[in-house]
C-alpha cells in the first residue's frame, strides 16, 4: 500500500510531535535551544495556579495567585535564557502593577507595556533575564 494517499517519501505526523509544540502552563519556547520563552498563563477564573515545565536549559516555573485585593504572577526562568511574560489583568489599571525582575544580562530596566485583546488588558513584560520575575498588582 505504499504511496496510497501520500507523496512518496512523506512521513506521517506522530501525536507526540504535535503535543510537544503546544504551550504547557502558558509556556512556549520562542528561540532555538530554549534560549527564549514566551509565557502567558491562562488561568481564567482560577484563584491559584502553579506548575513547572521542563526545558533543555532547566525548569520554567509559573505561579499565579489572585484575590479580590491582589494579583501576583511569579515566573522563574532557567540560567542563560530569557522570557517575555504576558499577564492578563482584565479591567484592572496597568499602573496598579509593579514588576520585580532583571533584564537579560542584568543590564537596564525591564520593559513593560500594555495592550488590549479579547481577554481585556494584558501587560507585556520583558524580555526578562534568568531568575525570578514577580508581577504584583493591588486592586483598590
mmCIF file of C-alpha atoms in Angstrom:
data_model
loop_
_atom_site.group_PDB
_atom_site.id
_atom_site.type_symbol
_atom_site.label_atom_id
_atom_site.label_comp_id
_atom_site.label_asym_id
_atom_site.label_seq_id
_atom_site.Cartn_x
_atom_site.Cartn_y
_atom_site.Cartn_z
ATOM 1 C CA UNK A 1 0.000 0.000 0.000
ATOM 2 C CA UNK A 2 2.953 2.225 -0.468
ATOM 3 C CA UNK A 3 2.178 5.758 -1.540
ATOM 4 C CA UNK A 4 -1.570 5.490 -1.126
ATOM 5 C CA UNK A 5 -2.865 8.970 -0.283
ATOM 6 C CA UNK A 6 0.644 10.268 0.416
ATOM 7 C CA UNK A 7 3.564 11.574 -1.535
ATOM 8 C CA UNK A 8 6.474 9.144 -1.792
ATOM 9 C CA UNK A 9 8.971 9.912 0.964
ATOM 10 C CA UNK A 10 6.459 11.896 3.072
ATOM 11 C CA UNK A 11 6.309 10.997 6.730
ATOM 12 C CA UNK A 12 3.242 10.732 8.865
ATOM 13 C CA UNK A 13 2.980 13.081 11.797
ATOM 14 C CA UNK A 14 3.140 11.407 15.147
ATOM 15 C CA UNK A 15 0.906 12.546 18.008
ATOM 16 C CA UNK A 16 3.920 13.238 20.197
ATOM 17 C CA UNK A 17 5.249 15.899 17.803
ATOM 18 C CA UNK A 18 2.010 17.851 17.849
ATOM 19 C CA UNK A 19 1.800 17.710 21.640
ATOM 20 C CA UNK A 20 5.372 18.936 22.116
ATOM 21 C CA UNK A 21 4.637 22.170 20.226
ATOM 22 C CA UNK A 22 1.607 23.167 22.294
ATOM 23 C CA UNK A 23 2.263 25.564 25.164
ATOM 24 C CA UNK A 24 2.164 23.977 28.590
ATOM 25 C CA UNK A 25 1.050 26.082 31.531
ATOM 26 C CA UNK A 26 1.291 29.043 29.196
ATOM 27 C CA UNK A 27 4.999 28.416 28.494
ATOM 28 C CA UNK A 28 6.181 28.273 24.886
ATOM 29 C CA UNK A 29 9.776 28.055 23.650
ATOM 30 C CA UNK A 30 10.332 31.082 21.396
ATOM 31 C CA UNK A 31 14.017 30.734 20.468
ATOM 32 C CA UNK A 32 16.182 27.801 19.351
ATOM 33 C CA UNK A 33 17.777 25.767 22.117
ATOM 34 C CA UNK A 34 15.263 27.112 24.641
ATOM 35 C CA UNK A 35 17.214 30.361 24.830
ATOM 36 C CA UNK A 36 13.920 32.264 24.987
ATOM 37 C CA UNK A 37 10.373 31.688 26.163
ATOM 38 C CA UNK A 38 7.011 33.377 25.764
ATOM 39 C CA UNK A 39 4.995 32.911 28.939
ATOM 40 C CA UNK A 40 1.289 33.726 29.178
ATOM 41 C CA UNK A 41 -0.517 31.880 31.959
ATOM 42 C CA UNK A 42 -4.196 31.390 31.080
ATOM 43 C CA UNK A 43 -5.850 30.990 34.458
ATOM 44 C CA UNK A 44 -9.407 32.021 33.663
ATOM 45 C CA UNK A 45 -11.368 32.243 36.903
ATOM 46 C CA UNK A 46 -8.879 30.208 38.977
ATOM 47 C CA UNK A 47 -7.580 31.967 42.079
ATOM 48 C CA UNK A 48 -4.371 29.889 42.199
ATOM 49 C CA UNK A 49 -2.359 28.013 39.604
ATOM 50 C CA UNK A 50 1.214 26.817 39.505
ATOM 51 C CA UNK A 51 3.389 24.443 37.571
ATOM 52 C CA UNK A 52 6.820 23.690 36.233
ATOM 53 C CA UNK A 53 7.672 22.962 32.621
ATOM 54 C CA UNK A 54 10.965 21.202 31.794
ATOM 55 C CA UNK A 55 13.298 22.603 29.137
ATOM 56 C CA UNK A 56 16.784 21.688 27.927
ATOM 57 C CA UNK A 57 18.195 24.626 29.924
ATOM 58 C CA UNK A 58 16.284 23.825 33.102
ATOM 59 C CA UNK A 59 12.785 24.125 34.520
ATOM 60 C CA UNK A 60 10.486 27.093 33.897
ATOM 61 C CA UNK A 61 8.199 27.700 36.888
ATOM 62 C CA UNK A 62 4.960 29.682 36.846
ATOM 63 C CA UNK A 63 2.815 30.621 39.841
ATOM 64 C CA UNK A 64 -0.310 32.790 39.791
ATOM 65 C CA UNK A 65 -2.327 33.902 42.817
ATOM 66 C CA UNK A 66 -5.365 36.117 42.581
ATOM 67 C CA UNK A 67 -7.720 37.518 45.206
ATOM 68 C CA UNK A 68 -10.097 40.459 45.454
ATOM 69 C CA UNK A 69 -7.274 42.673 46.711
ATOM 70 C CA UNK A 70 -4.153 41.396 44.890
ATOM 71 C CA UNK A 71 -2.876 39.591 41.813
ATOM 72 C CA UNK A 72 0.621 38.094 41.742
ATOM 73 C CA UNK A 73 2.375 36.239 38.941
ATOM 74 C CA UNK A 74 5.822 34.797 39.642
ATOM 75 C CA UNK A 75 7.927 33.222 36.897
ATOM 76 C CA UNK A 76 11.353 31.588 37.213
ATOM 77 C CA UNK A 77 13.415 31.240 34.027
ATOM 78 C CA UNK A 78 16.456 28.906 33.834
ATOM 79 C CA UNK A 79 20.062 30.151 33.541
ATOM 80 C CA UNK A 80 21.271 31.513 30.191
ATOM 81 C CA UNK A 81 17.768 32.127 28.900
ATOM 82 C CA UNK A 82 15.226 34.922 28.786
ATOM 83 C CA UNK A 83 11.481 35.349 28.514
ATOM 84 C CA UNK A 84 8.698 37.693 27.553
ATOM 85 C CA UNK A 85 5.892 37.465 30.084
ATOM 86 C CA UNK A 86 2.291 38.395 29.336
ATOM 87 C CA UNK A 87 -0.080 38.847 32.280
ATOM 88 C CA UNK A 88 -3.817 39.139 31.691
ATOM 89 C CA UNK A 89 -5.161 41.815 34.053
ATOM 90 C CA UNK A 90 -8.685 42.176 32.667
ATOM 91 C CA UNK A 91 -10.160 45.565 33.528
ATOM 92 C CA UNK A 92 -7.515 46.457 36.147
ATOM 93 C CA UNK A 93 -5.339 49.525 35.670
ATOM 94 C CA UNK A 94 -1.811 48.789 34.382
ATOM 95 C CA UNK A 95 -0.381 51.424 36.765
ATOM 96 C CA UNK A 96 -1.556 49.315 39.718
ATOM 97 C CA UNK A 97 1.103 46.701 38.850
ATOM 98 C CA UNK A 98 4.777 46.600 39.840
ATOM 99 C CA UNK A 99 7.455 44.393 38.295
ATOM 100 C CA UNK A 100 10.480 42.992 40.140
ATOM 101 C CA UNK A 101 12.902 41.376 37.710
ATOM 102 C CA UNK A 102 16.078 41.882 35.749
ATOM 103 C CA UNK A 103 16.731 42.490 32.086
ATOM 104 C CA UNK A 104 18.857 39.883 30.261
ATOM 105 C CA UNK A 105 22.465 40.209 31.383
ATOM 106 C CA UNK A 106 21.349 42.425 34.275
ATOM 107 C CA UNK A 107 21.550 45.476 32.020
ATOM 108 C CA UNK A 108 18.895 48.169 32.055
ATOM 109 C CA UNK A 109 15.288 48.161 33.136
ATOM 110 C CA UNK A 110 12.684 45.611 32.196
ATOM 111 C CA UNK A 111 10.307 46.978 29.556
ATOM 112 C CA UNK A 112 6.596 46.980 30.463
ATOM 113 C CA UNK A 113 3.812 47.830 28.035
ATOM 114 C CA UNK A 114 0.096 47.190 27.943
ATOM 115 C CA UNK A 115 -2.250 46.237 25.142
ATOM 116 C CA UNK A 116 -5.837 45.060 24.815
ATOM 117 C CA UNK A 117 -7.118 41.818 23.327
ATOM 118 C CA UNK A 118 -10.221 39.648 23.776
ATOM 119 C CA UNK A 119 -9.253 38.903 27.407
ATOM 120 C CA UNK A 120 -9.066 42.595 28.326
ATOM 121 C CA UNK A 121 -5.879 44.427 29.237
ATOM 122 C CA UNK A 122 -2.617 42.488 29.044
ATOM 123 C CA UNK A 123 0.779 43.541 30.416
ATOM 124 C CA UNK A 124 3.752 42.526 28.265
ATOM 125 C CA UNK A 125 6.910 42.413 30.358
ATOM 126 C CA UNK A 126 10.363 41.867 29.024
ATOM 127 C CA UNK A 127 12.425 40.438 27.876
ATOM 128 C CA UNK A 128 13.446 39.407 31.379
ATOM 129 C CA UNK A 129 16.644 37.531 32.185
ATOM 130 C CA UNK A 130 17.097 34.261 34.012
ATOM 131 C CA UNK A 131 15.970 34.061 37.615
ATOM 132 C CA UNK A 132 12.674 35.055 39.182
ATOM 133 C CA UNK A 133 10.397 37.841 37.977
ATOM 134 C CA UNK A 134 7.384 38.908 40.015
ATOM 135 C CA UNK A 135 4.461 40.960 38.770
ATOM 136 C CA UNK A 136 2.241 42.219 41.582
ATOM 137 C CA UNK A 137 -0.912 44.267 41.377
ATOM 138 C CA UNK A 138 -3.088 45.666 44.116
ATOM 139 C CA UNK A 139 -6.761 46.268 43.498
ATOM 140 C CA UNK A 140 -8.418 49.323 45.007
#
